[in-house]
């Protein structure tokens, strides 16, 4: 993961700040089952992602509004590209309100995506017959 954070501009209400980054990862699964099933194989996926967040100060302490020390709007998002699941964008919208220096409240609305685990996608389905014991049937026949 690589990320950077810094000011973009000075506004009358505070500093406009940007956070941006990217990540890359490989995921792999390998399964190897000997006799009697003789199932083996492996699968992998690559994931490349970019994310960003903009912190926009709307109200500052200088405005002298009762019960609003700071008010910040935070739009953000993440773009993931999975080699086997495609591309997906997930936005998030947040509001940060500080009524006093000692209290901060945050609310947000977001979407998220997580591709299914490789094991769930690619592990072969195995049907195994398990003998069933009918204890009641055996008990009645032996009485």
PDB file of C-alpha atoms in Angstrom:
ATOM      1  CA  UNK A   1       0.000   0.000   0.000  1.00  0.00           C
ATOM      2  CA  UNK A   2       1.267   3.432  -0.950  1.00  0.00           C
ATOM      3  CA  UNK A   3      -0.519   6.578   0.168  1.00  0.00           C
ATOM      4  CA  UNK A   4       0.019  10.321   0.359  1.00  0.00           C
ATOM      5  CA  UNK A   5      -1.710  13.000   2.389  1.00  0.00           C
ATOM      6  CA  UNK A   6      -1.443  16.725   2.139  1.00  0.00           C
ATOM      7  CA  UNK A   7      -3.072  20.126   1.836  1.00  0.00           C
ATOM      8  CA  UNK A   8      -4.482  21.242  -1.512  1.00  0.00           C
ATOM      9  CA  UNK A   9      -5.628  24.771  -0.693  1.00  0.00           C
ATOM     10  CA  UNK A  10      -6.247  27.162   2.166  1.00  0.00           C
ATOM     11  CA  UNK A  11      -9.927  28.070   2.426  1.00  0.00           C
ATOM     12  CA  UNK A  12     -11.537  30.636   4.755  1.00  0.00           C
ATOM     13  CA  UNK A  13     -13.007  27.677   6.701  1.00  0.00           C
ATOM     14  CA  UNK A  14      -9.753  25.687   6.930  1.00  0.00           C
ATOM     15  CA  UNK A  15      -7.436  23.539   4.845  1.00  0.00           C
ATOM     16  CA  UNK A  16      -8.739  21.508   1.903  1.00  0.00           C
ATOM     17  CA  UNK A  17      -6.930  18.180   2.277  1.00  0.00           C
ATOM     18  CA  UNK A  18      -6.441  15.231  -0.094  1.00  0.00           C
ATOM     19  CA  UNK A  19      -5.578  11.664   0.828  1.00  0.00           C
ATOM     20  CA  UNK A  20      -4.822   9.315  -2.082  1.00  0.00           C
ATOM     21  CA  UNK A  21      -3.206   5.956  -2.536  1.00  0.00           C
ATOM     22  CA  UNK A  22      -2.972   2.636  -4.298  1.00  0.00           C
ATOM     23  CA  UNK A  23      -2.354  -1.013  -3.503  1.00  0.00           C
ATOM     24  CA  UNK A  24      -1.612  -4.229  -5.316  1.00  0.00           C
ATOM     25  CA  UNK A  25      -1.814  -7.821  -4.121  1.00  0.00           C
ATOM     26  CA  UNK A  26      -1.873 -11.391  -5.368  1.00  0.00           C
ATOM     27  CA  UNK A  27      -4.080 -14.040  -3.791  1.00  0.00           C
ATOM     28  CA  UNK A  28      -3.478 -17.768  -4.297  1.00  0.00           C
ATOM     29  CA  UNK A  29      -5.146 -21.008  -3.268  1.00  0.00           C
ATOM     30  CA  UNK A  30      -3.785 -24.513  -3.727  1.00  0.00           C
ATOM     31  CA  UNK A  31      -5.546 -27.773  -2.959  1.00  0.00           C
ATOM     32  CA  UNK A  32      -4.082 -31.245  -3.116  1.00  0.00           C
ATOM     33  CA  UNK A  33      -6.032 -34.293  -1.993  1.00  0.00           C
ATOM     34  CA  UNK A  34      -4.605 -37.722  -2.606  1.00  0.00           C
ATOM     35  CA  UNK A  35      -6.455 -41.015  -3.034  1.00  0.00           C
ATOM     36  CA  UNK A  36      -9.237 -41.883  -3.081  1.00  0.00           C
ATOM     37  CA  UNK A  37     -10.302 -38.430  -4.355  1.00  0.00           C
ATOM     38  CA  UNK A  38      -7.171 -37.424  -6.335  1.00  0.00           C
ATOM     39  CA  UNK A  39      -8.079 -33.737  -6.583  1.00  0.00           C
ATOM     40  CA  UNK A  40      -5.414 -31.102  -6.995  1.00  0.00           C
ATOM     41  CA  UNK A  41      -5.089 -27.656  -8.479  1.00  0.00           C
ATOM     42  CA  UNK A  42      -4.446 -24.020  -7.799  1.00  0.00           C
ATOM     43  CA  UNK A  43      -5.949 -20.666  -8.676  1.00  0.00           C
ATOM     44  CA  UNK A  44      -4.945 -17.061  -8.224  1.00  0.00           C
ATOM     45  CA  UNK A  45      -6.184 -13.500  -8.601  1.00  0.00           C
ATOM     46  CA  UNK A  46      -4.521 -10.120  -8.816  1.00  0.00           C
ATOM     47  CA  UNK A  47      -6.105  -7.048  -7.256  1.00  0.00           C
ATOM     48  CA  UNK A  48      -5.129  -3.468  -8.070  1.00  0.00           C
ATOM     49  CA  UNK A  49      -6.853  -0.650  -6.188  1.00  0.00           C
ATOM     50  CA  UNK A  50      -6.809   3.139  -6.003  1.00  0.00           C
ATOM     51  CA  UNK A  51      -8.455   5.223  -3.314  1.00  0.00           C
ATOM     52  CA  UNK A  52      -8.947   8.858  -2.503  1.00  0.00           C
ATOM     53  CA  UNK A  53     -10.519  11.118   0.083  1.00  0.00           C
ATOM     54  CA  UNK A  54     -11.145  14.844   0.057  1.00  0.00           C
ATOM     55  CA  UNK A  55     -11.663  16.678   3.370  1.00  0.00           C
ATOM     56  CA  UNK A  56     -13.672  19.842   2.754  1.00  0.00           C
ATOM     57  CA  UNK A  57     -14.023  22.209   5.735  1.00  0.00           C
ATOM     58  CA  UNK A  58     -17.467  23.838   5.633  1.00  0.00           C
ATOM     59  CA  UNK A  59     -17.592  25.671   8.980  1.00  0.00           C
ATOM     60  CA  UNK A  60     -14.738  26.610  11.301  1.00  0.00           C
ATOM     61  CA  UNK A  61     -14.518  27.941  14.840  1.00  0.00           C
ATOM     62  CA  UNK A  62     -14.003  31.439  13.394  1.00  0.00           C
ATOM     63  CA  UNK A  63     -17.644  31.501  12.239  1.00  0.00           C
ATOM     64  CA  UNK A  64     -18.701  31.575  15.904  1.00  0.00           C
ATOM     65  CA  UNK A  65     -21.792  29.426  15.312  1.00  0.00           C
ATOM     66  CA  UNK A  66     -23.096  27.939  18.583  1.00  0.00           C
ATOM     67  CA  UNK A  67     -22.533  24.150  18.857  1.00  0.00           C
ATOM     68  CA  UNK A  68     -20.473  24.076  15.641  1.00  0.00           C
ATOM     69  CA  UNK A  69     -16.761  24.294  16.288  1.00  0.00           C
ATOM     70  CA  UNK A  70     -15.944  22.478  13.010  1.00  0.00           C
ATOM     71  CA  UNK A  71     -17.974  20.902  10.216  1.00  0.00           C
ATOM     72  CA  UNK A  72     -16.233  18.892   7.511  1.00  0.00           C
ATOM     73  CA  UNK A  73     -17.669  17.053   4.487  1.00  0.00           C
ATOM     74  CA  UNK A  74     -15.634  14.032   3.343  1.00  0.00           C
ATOM     75  CA  UNK A  75     -16.379  12.442  -0.059  1.00  0.00           C
ATOM     76  CA  UNK A  76     -14.167   9.440  -0.795  1.00  0.00           C
ATOM     77  CA  UNK A  77     -14.020   6.334  -2.917  1.00  0.00           C
ATOM     78  CA  UNK A  78     -12.135   3.211  -3.829  1.00  0.00           C
ATOM     79  CA  UNK A  79     -11.718   1.568  -7.239  1.00  0.00           C
ATOM     80  CA  UNK A  80     -10.790  -2.126  -7.241  1.00  0.00           C
ATOM     81  CA  UNK A  81      -9.854  -4.148 -10.310  1.00  0.00           C
ATOM     82  CA  UNK A  82      -9.828  -7.922  -9.708  1.00  0.00           C
ATOM     83  CA  UNK A  83      -8.457 -10.191 -12.403  1.00  0.00           C
ATOM     84  CA  UNK A  84     -11.396 -12.581 -11.964  1.00  0.00           C
ATOM     85  CA  UNK A  85     -14.203 -10.370 -10.585  1.00  0.00           C
ATOM     86  CA  UNK A  86     -13.895  -7.243 -12.724  1.00  0.00           C
ATOM     87  CA  UNK A  87     -13.850  -3.586 -11.766  1.00  0.00           C
ATOM     88  CA  UNK A  88     -15.929  -2.014  -8.996  1.00  0.00           C
ATOM     89  CA  UNK A  89     -16.111   1.510  -7.544  1.00  0.00           C
ATOM     90  CA  UNK A  90     -17.251   2.000  -3.932  1.00  0.00           C
ATOM     91  CA  UNK A  91     -18.072   5.534  -2.769  1.00  0.00           C
ATOM     92  CA  UNK A  92     -18.305   6.822   0.790  1.00  0.00           C
ATOM     93  CA  UNK A  93     -19.749  10.096   2.053  1.00  0.00           C
ATOM     94  CA  UNK A  94     -19.058  11.341   5.572  1.00  0.00           C
ATOM     95  CA  UNK A  95     -19.867  14.326   7.737  1.00  0.00           C
ATOM     96  CA  UNK A  96     -17.660  15.239  10.708  1.00  0.00           C
ATOM     97  CA  UNK A  97     -19.128  17.615  13.281  1.00  0.00           C
ATOM     98  CA  UNK A  98     -17.272  18.947  16.318  1.00  0.00           C
ATOM     99  CA  UNK A  99     -19.697  20.771  18.592  1.00  0.00           C
ATOM    100  CA  UNK A 100     -16.931  21.257  21.218  1.00  0.00           C
ATOM    101  CA  UNK A 101     -13.187  20.737  21.428  1.00  0.00           C
ATOM    102  CA  UNK A 102     -13.761  17.534  23.428  1.00  0.00           C
ATOM    103  CA  UNK A 103     -16.492  15.936  21.269  1.00  0.00           C
ATOM    104  CA  UNK A 104     -16.392  14.830  17.634  1.00  0.00           C
ATOM    105  CA  UNK A 105     -19.302  13.111  15.870  1.00  0.00           C
ATOM    106  CA  UNK A 106     -18.980  11.362  12.513  1.00  0.00           C
ATOM    107  CA  UNK A 107     -21.621   9.827  10.299  1.00  0.00           C
ATOM    108  CA  UNK A 108     -21.080   8.138   6.970  1.00  0.00           C
ATOM    109  CA  UNK A 109     -22.787   6.283   4.159  1.00  0.00           C
ATOM    110  CA  UNK A 110     -20.754   3.794   2.167  1.00  0.00           C
ATOM    111  CA  UNK A 111     -20.829   0.855  -0.202  1.00  0.00           C
ATOM    112  CA  UNK A 112     -18.341  -1.978  -0.115  1.00  0.00           C
ATOM    113  CA  UNK A 113     -17.307  -4.976  -2.179  1.00  0.00           C
ATOM    114  CA  UNK A 114     -15.264  -8.039  -1.384  1.00  0.00           C
ATOM    115  CA  UNK A 115     -14.734 -10.712  -4.005  1.00  0.00           C
ATOM    116  CA  UNK A 116     -15.571 -14.247  -2.882  1.00  0.00           C
ATOM    117  CA  UNK A 117     -12.647 -16.238  -1.459  1.00  0.00           C
ATOM    118  CA  UNK A 118     -10.761 -18.252  -4.076  1.00  0.00           C
ATOM    119  CA  UNK A 119     -11.397 -21.423  -2.075  1.00  0.00           C
ATOM    120  CA  UNK A 120     -15.164 -20.897  -2.383  1.00  0.00           C
ATOM    121  CA  UNK A 121     -14.940 -20.213  -6.112  1.00  0.00           C
ATOM    122  CA  UNK A 122     -12.583 -22.942  -7.249  1.00  0.00           C
ATOM    123  CA  UNK A 123     -12.467 -25.797  -4.741  1.00  0.00           C
ATOM    124  CA  UNK A 124     -14.000 -28.795  -6.506  1.00  0.00           C
ATOM    125  CA  UNK A 125     -17.336 -29.999  -5.178  1.00  0.00           C
ATOM    126  CA  UNK A 126     -16.922 -33.377  -3.496  1.00  0.00           C
ATOM    127  CA  UNK A 127     -19.806 -35.791  -3.000  1.00  0.00           C
ATOM    128  CA  UNK A 128     -18.997 -38.270  -0.270  1.00  0.00           C
ATOM    129  CA  UNK A 129     -21.305 -41.028   0.876  1.00  0.00           C
ATOM    130  CA  UNK A 130     -21.368 -41.524   4.613  1.00  0.00           C
ATOM    131  CA  UNK A 131     -22.966 -44.692   5.987  1.00  0.00           C
ATOM    132  CA  UNK A 132     -26.055 -43.973   8.032  1.00  0.00           C
ATOM    133  CA  UNK A 133     -26.724 -45.889  11.196  1.00  0.00           C
ATOM    134  CA  UNK A 134     -30.319 -46.560  12.069  1.00  0.00           C
ATOM    135  CA  UNK A 135     -30.024 -47.395  15.751  1.00  0.00           C
ATOM    136  CA  UNK A 136     -33.769 -47.671  16.332  1.00  0.00           C
ATOM    137  CA  UNK A 137     -34.176 -50.147  13.446  1.00  0.00           C
ATOM    138  CA  UNK A 138     -31.300 -52.292  14.758  1.00  0.00           C
ATOM    139  CA  UNK A 139     -32.682 -52.216  18.306  1.00  0.00           C
ATOM    140  CA  UNK A 140     -36.161 -53.391  17.234  1.00  0.00           C
ATOM    141  CA  UNK A 141     -34.754 -56.291  15.160  1.00  0.00           C
ATOM    142  CA  UNK A 142     -32.618 -57.514  18.033  1.00  0.00           C
ATOM    143  CA  UNK A 143     -35.476 -57.584  20.578  1.00  0.00           C
TER     144      UNK A 143
END
